[in-house]
């Protein structure tokens, strides 16, 4: 007897309806399944997808909105200054409490893998210890990958190098950086070189906040690509944000994109945050600030989306819904073609799994049965409706549920139901 069969599943990119058989936490068969199982779920031809992946987040600062006060300018730099004030008042228990609450929000919305940057600027490393504890505690339900992030600069902040190395010794997974926040362009480039050497020496991946600015001359991505290639780190390095690419000269971009390709960099855009933070110094027209997602994807560069922030000094909103992120990315990037919309869905699923190198990921035989059943028919409907996550499964076990959403016209209202769609779930599949 099988452990679980999910019947009548519509898999992403497939037209046939299939069943999924699960044993010992793994997918053992996909197709028409005639065996019996101890438990069965009827997916009712709804979309069944591997879970959402958030490739860029800050769990240590989440849910601190309004502390110590609002970010009035809405800029990155005011956010960094507010966080600088706030973090001196935080301790391990307080950070863990917020982090664990946030993790439950993410799981309920079908995200089961998050790459979180963690600030290493405090020599006591309270955020690092807190998130290492949270990573371990949440492991049965959620994969958390931690990035050692020198928020106050790697060269600009005296103790950053020592703190970063200690964080890596403690078990942080990935080397981070913030070259555009160093004192000069030269120091930014130097920080990249030193951080890449550290990662190469320890066999680690790299994910840098890179060129998170509207300055078209912020070209640290070029150095990151070059160092990646020079040290043979291809496929292990991600550039996060890359917002300066939005404002760069087109000729320069025509040289830069092949460099990014050659170095096999992963690009991570954070649409909700980029559209909010960038362009703050502009008069009209105001720049959108998001990197060139469409062009990077056309060049076959792996592009993933991150949520970046939820209710913190940089962003007052969010509930950690990766479909909201993908929906915003689609709009900001004007990616309304069919293939482009599918690419936006991939940016919060398979492309993220590739960035994080999640080897157990995917709705395939032999992979871990981490699955989400959405109340919609396909990926485009998922982006359009941001529907209910009917079931979230981790290793074949249900870990979160949401009741189907079926709004109805109030019968006494006088409105004729047939002239006003009673449900946003009407099927417009292509
Ligand atoms: Fe970030």
CSV table of C-alpha atoms and ligand atoms in Angstrom, one decimal:
chain,number,residue,atom,x,y,z
A,1,UNK,CA,0.0,0.0,0.0
A,2,UNK,CA,1.3,3.4,-1.0
A,3,UNK,CA,1.5,6.3,1.6
A,4,UNK,CA,-0.3,8.9,-0.5
A,5,UNK,CA,-1.7,9.4,-4.0
A,6,UNK,CA,-2.6,12.9,-5.2
A,7,UNK,CA,-5.1,12.3,-8.0
A,8,UNK,CA,-6.1,14.6,-10.9
A,9,UNK,CA,-3.0,16.9,-10.9
A,10,UNK,CA,-2.3,19.4,-13.6
A,11,UNK,CA,1.5,19.8,-13.6
A,12,UNK,CA,3.1,23.0,-14.8
A,13,UNK,CA,3.9,22.9,-18.5
A,14,UNK,CA,1.8,19.7,-19.1
A,15,UNK,CA,-1.6,19.4,-20.6
A,16,UNK,CA,-2.4,15.8,-19.3
A,17,UNK,CA,-4.1,15.3,-15.9
A,18,UNK,CA,-2.0,12.8,-13.9
A,19,UNK,CA,-1.8,11.1,-10.5
A,20,UNK,CA,1.2,11.3,-8.2
A,21,UNK,CA,2.2,8.4,-6.0
A,22,UNK,CA,4.3,9.1,-2.9
A,23,UNK,CA,6.1,6.7,-0.6
A,24,UNK,CA,8.6,7.4,2.2
A,25,UNK,CA,8.5,11.1,1.4
A,26,UNK,CA,9.4,10.7,-2.2
A,27,UNK,CA,7.6,10.7,-5.5
A,28,UNK,CA,7.7,7.2,-6.8
A,29,UNK,CA,5.3,7.4,-9.8
A,30,UNK,CA,3.6,10.0,-12.0
A,31,UNK,CA,0.8,9.0,-14.5
A,32,UNK,CA,-2.4,7.0,-14.1
A,33,UNK,CA,-2.1,5.1,-10.9
A,34,UNK,CA,-4.4,2.1,-10.2
A,35,UNK,CA,-2.9,1.1,-6.8
A,36,UNK,CA,-4.4,2.1,-3.4
A,37,UNK,CA,-2.9,4.4,-0.8
A,38,UNK,CA,-3.3,5.0,2.9
A,39,UNK,CA,-4.3,8.5,2.0
A,40,UNK,CA,-5.6,10.2,-1.1
A,41,UNK,CA,-6.0,13.9,-2.1
A,42,UNK,CA,-8.1,14.9,-5.1
A,43,UNK,CA,-6.5,17.9,-6.7
A,44,UNK,CA,-9.6,18.4,-9.0
A,45,UNK,CA,-7.4,19.2,-12.0
A,46,UNK,CA,-5.9,22.1,-10.2
A,47,UNK,CA,-2.2,23.1,-10.7
A,48,UNK,CA,0.3,21.1,-8.7
A,49,UNK,CA,3.7,22.6,-8.6
A,50,UNK,CA,6.9,22.2,-6.7
A,51,UNK,CA,7.0,24.8,-3.9
A,52,UNK,CA,8.0,28.4,-4.4
A,53,UNK,CA,11.6,29.4,-3.8
A,54,UNK,CA,12.5,32.8,-2.5
A,55,UNK,CA,16.1,33.4,-3.7
A,56,UNK,CA,16.6,36.7,-1.8
A,57,UNK,CA,15.3,37.6,1.6
A,58,UNK,CA,16.4,39.1,4.9
A,59,UNK,CA,14.9,37.1,7.8
A,60,UNK,CA,16.8,39.0,10.5
A,61,UNK,CA,15.1,42.3,9.7
A,62,UNK,CA,11.6,41.1,8.8
A,63,UNK,CA,8.6,42.2,10.8
A,64,UNK,CA,10.3,45.2,12.3
A,65,UNK,CA,8.3,47.8,10.4
A,66,UNK,CA,8.1,51.2,12.1
A,67,UNK,CA,11.0,50.5,14.5
A,68,UNK,CA,12.7,52.7,15.5
A,69,UNK,CA,10.6,54.9,13.1
A,70,UNK,CA,9.3,55.1,9.5
A,71,UNK,CA,11.7,55.4,6.5
A,72,UNK,CA,10.5,58.8,5.3
A,73,UNK,CA,12.5,59.1,2.2
A,74,UNK,CA,11.9,55.5,1.1
A,75,UNK,CA,15.5,55.2,0.0
A,76,UNK,CA,17.9,52.3,0.5
A,77,UNK,CA,20.3,54.5,2.5
A,78,UNK,CA,17.7,55.7,5.0
A,79,UNK,CA,16.7,52.0,5.4
A,80,UNK,CA,20.3,51.0,6.1
A,81,UNK,CA,20.6,53.9,8.7
A,82,UNK,CA,17.4,52.9,10.4
A,83,UNK,CA,18.5,49.2,10.6
A,84,UNK,CA,21.9,50.4,12.0
A,85,UNK,CA,20.0,52.0,14.9
A,86,UNK,CA,17.6,49.2,15.4
A,87,UNK,CA,20.1,46.3,15.3
A,88,UNK,CA,22.0,47.5,18.4
A,89,UNK,CA,18.8,46.9,20.4
A,90,UNK,CA,18.1,43.3,19.2
A,91,UNK,CA,19.0,40.0,20.8
A,92,UNK,CA,19.0,36.4,19.7
A,93,UNK,CA,15.6,35.6,21.2
A,94,UNK,CA,13.9,38.6,19.7
A,95,UNK,CA,15.3,37.9,16.2
A,96,UNK,CA,14.3,34.2,16.5
A,97,UNK,CA,10.8,35.0,17.6
A,98,UNK,CA,10.2,37.2,14.5
A,99,UNK,CA,12.0,34.8,12.2
A,100,UNK,CA,9.9,31.8,13.3
A,101,UNK,CA,6.7,33.8,12.8
A,102,UNK,CA,7.8,34.8,9.4
A,103,UNK,CA,8.7,31.2,8.4
A,104,UNK,CA,5.1,30.1,9.1
A,105,UNK,CA,3.8,32.9,6.8
A,106,UNK,CA,6.1,31.6,4.1
A,107,UNK,CA,5.1,28.0,4.5
A,108,UNK,CA,1.4,28.8,4.5
A,109,UNK,CA,1.9,30.5,1.1
A,110,UNK,CA,3.7,27.5,-0.4
A,111,UNK,CA,7.4,28.7,-0.1
A,112,UNK,CA,9.6,25.8,1.2
A,113,UNK,CA,13.1,27.2,0.3
A,114,UNK,CA,14.5,30.6,1.2
A,115,UNK,CA,17.9,32.1,0.7
A,116,UNK,CA,18.3,34.7,3.5
A,117,UNK,CA,21.0,37.2,3.9
A,118,UNK,CA,22.1,37.7,7.5
A,119,UNK,CA,23.8,40.8,8.8
A,120,UNK,CA,27.3,40.1,10.2
A,121,UNK,CA,28.2,43.6,11.2
A,122,UNK,CA,27.7,43.1,15.0
A,123,UNK,CA,30.8,41.3,16.4
A,124,UNK,CA,28.6,39.3,18.7
A,125,UNK,CA,26.8,38.0,15.6
A,126,UNK,CA,23.3,37.7,17.3
A,127,UNK,CA,21.5,37.6,14.0
A,128,UNK,CA,23.8,34.8,12.7
A,129,UNK,CA,23.3,32.7,15.8
A,130,UNK,CA,19.5,33.3,15.7
A,131,UNK,CA,19.1,32.3,12.1
A,132,UNK,CA,21.4,29.3,12.4
A,133,UNK,CA,19.1,28.1,15.2
A,134,UNK,CA,16.0,28.9,13.1
A,135,UNK,CA,17.5,27.1,10.1
A,136,UNK,CA,17.9,23.9,12.2
A,137,UNK,CA,14.5,24.3,13.9
A,138,UNK,CA,12.6,24.8,10.6
A,139,UNK,CA,14.5,22.1,8.7
A,140,UNK,CA,11.7,19.5,8.7
A,141,UNK,CA,9.5,22.0,6.9
A,142,UNK,CA,11.6,24.7,5.2
A,143,UNK,CA,15.0,24.8,3.6
A,144,UNK,CA,16.9,28.0,4.7
A,145,UNK,CA,20.2,28.9,3.1
A,146,UNK,CA,22.1,31.7,4.9
A,147,UNK,CA,24.3,34.3,3.2
A,148,UNK,CA,27.0,36.2,5.3
A,149,UNK,CA,26.0,39.7,4.5
A,150,UNK,CA,28.3,42.6,5.4
A,151,UNK,CA,25.5,45.2,5.5
A,152,UNK,CA,27.7,48.0,6.7
A,153,UNK,CA,30.4,47.3,4.0
A,154,UNK,CA,33.1,44.7,3.9
A,155,UNK,CA,36.0,47.2,3.7
A,156,UNK,CA,34.1,50.2,5.0
A,157,UNK,CA,33.3,48.4,8.3
A,158,UNK,CA,36.4,47.7,10.3
A,159,UNK,CA,35.4,44.3,11.8
A,160,UNK,CA,33.4,43.0,8.8
A,161,UNK,CA,36.1,40.6,7.5
A,162,UNK,CA,36.7,39.0,11.0
A,163,UNK,CA,32.9,38.8,11.6
A,164,UNK,CA,32.3,37.3,8.1
A,165,UNK,CA,34.9,34.6,8.6
A,166,UNK,CA,33.5,33.8,12.0
A,167,UNK,CA,30.0,33.6,10.6
A,168,UNK,CA,31.2,31.1,7.9
A,169,UNK,CA,33.0,29.1,10.6
A,170,UNK,CA,29.7,29.0,12.5
A,171,UNK,CA,28.0,27.4,9.4
A,172,UNK,CA,26.7,30.2,7.3
A,173,UNK,CA,26.3,28.7,3.8
A,174,UNK,CA,27.1,31.5,1.3
A,175,UNK,CA,29.5,34.5,1.0
A,176,UNK,CA,27.7,37.8,0.5
A,177,UNK,CA,28.8,41.4,-0.2
A,178,UNK,CA,27.7,44.9,-0.9
A,179,UNK,CA,30.2,46.5,-3.2
A,180,UNK,CA,28.1,49.6,-4.1
A,181,UNK,CA,28.1,50.6,-0.4
A,182,UNK,CA,31.9,50.6,0.0
A,183,UNK,CA,33.5,54.0,0.1
A,184,UNK,CA,34.6,54.1,-3.6
A,185,UNK,CA,34.2,52.2,-6.8
A,186,UNK,CA,37.8,50.9,-6.3
A,187,UNK,CA,37.0,49.6,-2.8
A,188,UNK,CA,33.9,48.1,-4.1
A,189,UNK,CA,35.9,46.1,-6.7
A,190,UNK,CA,38.5,45.2,-4.1
A,191,UNK,CA,35.7,43.9,-1.8
A,192,UNK,CA,34.5,41.6,-4.6
A,193,UNK,CA,38.0,40.2,-5.2
A,194,UNK,CA,38.6,39.5,-1.5
A,195,UNK,CA,35.1,37.9,-1.0
A,196,UNK,CA,35.4,35.7,-4.1
A,197,UNK,CA,38.8,34.5,-2.8
A,198,UNK,CA,37.3,33.6,0.5
A,199,UNK,CA,34.5,31.7,-1.2
A,200,UNK,CA,36.9,29.9,-3.6
A,201,UNK,CA,39.1,28.9,-0.7
A,202,UNK,CA,36.2,27.4,1.3
A,203,UNK,CA,34.3,25.9,-1.7
A,204,UNK,CA,31.3,28.1,-1.0
A,205,UNK,CA,28.7,29.8,-3.2
A,206,UNK,CA,28.5,33.6,-3.5
A,207,UNK,CA,25.5,35.9,-3.6
A,208,UNK,CA,26.3,39.6,-3.5
A,209,UNK,CA,24.0,42.6,-3.3
A,210,UNK,CA,25.4,44.2,-6.4
A,211,UNK,CA,24.8,47.6,-8.0
A,212,UNK,CA,21.6,48.3,-6.0
A,213,UNK,CA,21.6,51.8,-7.2
A,214,UNK,CA,20.2,54.0,-10.1
A,215,UNK,CA,23.8,55.0,-11.0
A,216,UNK,CA,24.4,53.7,-14.5
A,217,UNK,CA,28.1,53.8,-13.8
A,218,UNK,CA,27.8,51.3,-10.9
A,219,UNK,CA,29.4,48.4,-12.7
A,220,UNK,CA,30.4,45.9,-10.0
A,221,UNK,CA,28.6,43.2,-11.8
A,222,UNK,CA,31.4,43.3,-14.4
A,223,UNK,CA,34.0,42.7,-11.7
A,224,UNK,CA,31.9,39.9,-10.1
A,225,UNK,CA,31.6,38.2,-13.5
A,226,UNK,CA,35.3,38.6,-14.2
A,227,UNK,CA,36.4,37.2,-10.8
A,228,UNK,CA,34.0,34.3,-11.1
A,229,UNK,CA,35.5,33.3,-14.4
A,230,UNK,CA,39.1,33.9,-13.2
A,231,UNK,CA,38.6,31.7,-10.1
A,232,UNK,CA,36.6,29.0,-11.9
A,233,UNK,CA,33.5,29.6,-9.8
A,234,UNK,CA,31.0,29.4,-12.7
A,235,UNK,CA,27.5,28.4,-11.7
A,236,UNK,CA,28.2,29.1,-8.0
A,237,UNK,CA,27.8,32.9,-8.0
A,238,UNK,CA,24.7,35.1,-8.0
A,239,UNK,CA,24.3,38.8,-8.5
A,240,UNK,CA,21.4,40.2,-6.5
A,241,UNK,CA,19.4,43.3,-7.5
A,242,UNK,CA,21.6,44.6,-10.4
A,243,UNK,CA,19.4,47.6,-10.6
A,244,UNK,CA,22.0,49.9,-12.1
A,245,UNK,CA,21.5,47.7,-15.3
A,246,UNK,CA,18.1,49.4,-15.6
A,247,UNK,CA,19.9,52.7,-16.2
A,248,UNK,CA,23.0,51.6,-18.1
A,249,UNK,CA,23.9,52.6,-21.6
A,250,UNK,CA,22.5,50.0,-24.1
A,251,UNK,CA,25.9,49.6,-25.8
A,252,UNK,CA,27.6,48.8,-22.5
A,253,UNK,CA,24.8,46.2,-21.7
A,254,UNK,CA,25.4,44.5,-25.0
A,255,UNK,CA,28.9,43.8,-23.8
A,256,UNK,CA,28.0,43.0,-20.2
A,257,UNK,CA,25.3,40.4,-20.8
A,258,UNK,CA,27.7,38.0,-22.7
A,259,UNK,CA,30.1,38.5,-19.7
A,260,UNK,CA,27.4,37.4,-17.3
A,261,UNK,CA,26.6,34.5,-19.5
A,262,UNK,CA,30.2,33.4,-19.8
A,263,UNK,CA,30.6,33.4,-16.0
A,264,UNK,CA,27.3,31.5,-15.6
A,265,UNK,CA,26.1,34.0,-13.0
A,266,UNK,CA,22.6,33.7,-11.6
A,267,UNK,CA,20.7,37.0,-11.6
A,268,UNK,CA,18.3,37.8,-8.8
A,269,UNK,CA,15.7,40.6,-9.2
A,270,UNK,CA,13.5,41.8,-6.3
A,271,UNK,CA,10.6,43.4,-8.2
A,272,UNK,CA,8.6,44.6,-5.2
A,273,UNK,CA,11.6,46.3,-3.6
A,274,UNK,CA,13.3,47.5,-6.8
A,275,UNK,CA,10.1,49.3,-8.0
A,276,UNK,CA,9.7,50.9,-4.5
A,277,UNK,CA,13.2,51.9,-3.7
A,278,UNK,CA,14.8,52.8,-7.0
A,279,UNK,CA,14.1,56.1,-8.8
A,280,UNK,CA,13.5,58.0,-5.5
A,281,UNK,CA,15.8,60.8,-6.7
A,282,UNK,CA,14.1,61.1,-10.1
A,283,UNK,CA,11.7,63.8,-11.2
A,284,UNK,CA,9.3,62.6,-13.8
A,285,UNK,CA,9.7,60.2,-15.6
A,286,UNK,CA,10.7,58.0,-12.7
A,287,UNK,CA,12.8,54.9,-13.5
A,288,UNK,CA,11.4,51.5,-12.5
A,289,UNK,CA,14.8,50.3,-11.4
A,290,UNK,CA,14.3,46.6,-11.9
A,291,UNK,CA,17.2,44.9,-13.8
A,292,UNK,CA,16.8,43.8,-17.4
A,293,UNK,CA,15.0,40.6,-16.6
A,294,UNK,CA,13.6,40.0,-20.1
A,295,UNK,CA,17.0,40.6,-21.8
A,296,UNK,CA,18.9,38.4,-19.3
A,297,UNK,CA,16.4,35.6,-19.7
A,298,UNK,CA,16.6,35.9,-23.5
A,299,UNK,CA,20.3,35.4,-23.2
A,300,UNK,CA,19.6,32.2,-21.3
A,301,UNK,CA,20.9,33.5,-18.0
A,302,UNK,CA,19.2,32.0,-15.0
A,303,UNK,CA,17.0,34.7,-13.5
A,304,UNK,CA,15.2,34.2,-10.2
A,305,UNK,CA,13.0,36.6,-8.2
A,306,UNK,CA,13.2,37.3,-4.5
A,307,UNK,CA,10.8,39.0,-2.0
A,308,UNK,CA,13.8,40.7,-0.3
A,309,UNK,CA,11.8,42.3,2.5
A,310,UNK,CA,8.5,42.0,4.4
A,311,UNK,CA,7.6,44.8,6.8
A,312,UNK,CA,11.0,46.1,7.6
A,313,UNK,CA,13.0,49.4,7.3
A,314,UNK,CA,13.0,49.1,3.5
A,315,UNK,CA,9.5,47.9,2.8
A,316,UNK,CA,6.3,48.4,4.8
A,317,UNK,CA,4.1,45.8,3.1
A,318,UNK,CA,4.1,42.1,2.1
A,319,UNK,CA,2.8,38.8,3.4
A,320,UNK,CA,5.6,36.7,1.8
A,321,UNK,CA,3.6,35.6,-1.2
A,322,UNK,CA,6.0,34.7,-4.1
A,323,UNK,CA,3.1,35.0,-6.6
A,324,UNK,CA,2.8,38.6,-5.6
A,325,UNK,CA,6.5,38.9,-6.4
A,326,UNK,CA,6.2,37.2,-9.8
A,327,UNK,CA,3.1,39.2,-10.6
A,328,UNK,CA,5.0,42.5,-9.9
A,329,UNK,CA,8.0,41.2,-11.9
A,330,UNK,CA,5.8,40.5,-14.9
A,331,UNK,CA,4.3,44.0,-14.8
A,332,UNK,CA,7.5,46.0,-14.2
A,333,UNK,CA,9.3,44.0,-16.8
A,334,UNK,CA,6.4,44.2,-19.3
A,335,UNK,CA,6.6,40.4,-19.7
A,336,UNK,CA,3.1,39.8,-21.0
A,337,UNK,CA,4.0,37.3,-23.7
A,338,UNK,CA,2.9,33.7,-23.0
A,339,UNK,CA,6.5,32.4,-22.7
A,340,UNK,CA,7.5,35.5,-20.7
A,341,UNK,CA,4.6,34.9,-18.2
A,342,UNK,CA,5.8,31.3,-17.9
A,343,UNK,CA,9.3,32.6,-17.3
A,344,UNK,CA,8.0,34.8,-14.4
A,345,UNK,CA,6.4,31.7,-12.8
A,346,UNK,CA,9.7,29.8,-13.2
A,347,UNK,CA,11.6,32.8,-11.5
A,348,UNK,CA,9.8,31.9,-8.3
A,349,UNK,CA,10.0,28.1,-8.7
A,350,UNK,CA,12.5,26.2,-10.8
A,351,UNK,CA,15.0,29.1,-11.5
A,352,UNK,CA,15.2,29.7,-7.8
A,353,UNK,CA,15.9,26.0,-7.1
A,354,UNK,CA,18.7,26.2,-9.7
A,355,UNK,CA,20.1,29.3,-8.0
A,356,UNK,CA,20.1,27.7,-4.6
A,357,UNK,CA,21.2,24.3,-6.1
A,358,UNK,CA,18.3,22.4,-4.5
A,359,UNK,CA,19.1,18.9,-5.7
A,360,UNK,CA,15.9,17.4,-4.2
A,361,UNK,CA,13.6,19.8,-6.0
A,362,UNK,CA,11.0,19.1,-8.8
A,363,UNK,CA,7.9,17.1,-9.5
A,364,UNK,CA,9.9,14.1,-10.7
A,365,UNK,CA,10.1,10.5,-9.8
A,366,UNK,CA,12.8,10.0,-7.2
A,367,UNK,CA,12.5,13.6,-5.9
A,368,UNK,CA,11.3,14.7,-2.5
A,369,UNK,CA,7.5,15.0,-2.5
A,370,UNK,CA,7.5,18.8,-1.8
A,371,UNK,CA,4.4,20.0,-3.6
A,372,UNK,CA,1.8,22.8,-3.6
A,373,UNK,CA,-1.7,22.5,-4.9
A,374,UNK,CA,-3.0,25.9,-6.1
A,375,UNK,CA,-6.7,26.7,-6.8
A,376,UNK,CA,-6.1,27.4,-10.5
A,377,UNK,CA,-5.5,25.6,-13.7
A,378,UNK,CA,-2.1,26.7,-14.9
A,379,UNK,CA,0.8,29.0,-14.2
A,380,UNK,CA,-0.7,32.0,-16.0
A,381,UNK,CA,-3.9,31.7,-13.9
A,382,UNK,CA,-1.6,31.4,-10.8
A,383,UNK,CA,0.0,34.8,-11.7
A,384,UNK,CA,-3.3,36.4,-12.5
A,385,UNK,CA,-5.3,35.2,-9.5
A,386,UNK,CA,-2.6,34.6,-6.8
A,387,UNK,CA,-5.0,31.8,-5.7
A,388,UNK,CA,-5.4,29.8,-2.5
A,389,UNK,CA,-2.6,27.3,-1.7
A,390,UNK,CA,-5.1,24.5,-1.1
A,391,UNK,CA,-2.4,22.1,0.2
A,392,UNK,CA,1.3,22.5,0.9
A,393,UNK,CA,3.2,19.2,1.2
A,394,UNK,CA,6.6,18.6,2.6
A,395,UNK,CA,8.1,15.1,1.9
A,396,UNK,CA,4.6,13.8,1.3
A,397,UNK,CA,3.0,15.2,4.5
A,398,UNK,CA,0.4,18.0,4.5
A,399,UNK,CA,2.0,20.9,6.4
A,400,UNK,CA,-0.4,23.8,5.5
A,401,UNK,CA,-3.9,24.1,4.0
A,402,UNK,CA,-6.2,26.9,2.8
A,403,UNK,CA,-9.9,26.5,2.1
A,404,UNK,CA,-10.9,27.1,-1.5
A,405,UNK,CA,-12.0,30.7,-2.2
A,406,UNK,CA,-15.4,30.8,-3.8
A,407,UNK,CA,-17.0,34.2,-3.4
A,408,UNK,CA,-20.7,34.5,-4.3
A,409,UNK,CA,-23.0,37.3,-5.1
A,410,UNK,CA,-25.2,38.1,-2.1
A,411,UNK,CA,-28.7,36.7,-3.1
A,412,UNK,CA,-30.6,39.7,-1.6
A,413,UNK,CA,-28.4,42.3,-3.5
A,414,UNK,CA,-30.5,42.3,-6.6
A,415,UNK,CA,-27.4,41.7,-8.8
A,416,UNK,CA,-27.8,38.9,-11.3
A,417,UNK,CA,-25.1,36.5,-10.6
A,418,UNK,CA,-24.7,35.5,-14.3
A,419,UNK,CA,-23.9,39.1,-15.3
A,420,UNK,CA,-21.2,39.4,-12.6
A,421,UNK,CA,-18.8,36.5,-12.4
A,422,UNK,CA,-19.4,34.9,-8.9
A,423,UNK,CA,-15.9,33.6,-8.8
A,424,UNK,CA,-12.5,35.0,-9.8
A,425,UNK,CA,-11.7,31.4,-10.6
A,426,UNK,CA,-13.4,31.3,-14.0
A,427,UNK,CA,-11.2,29.3,-16.3
A,428,UNK,CA,-9.4,31.4,-19.0
A,429,UNK,CA,-6.6,28.8,-19.7
A,430,UNK,CA,-4.7,29.2,-22.9
B,1,LIG,FE1,18.6,42.4,0.0
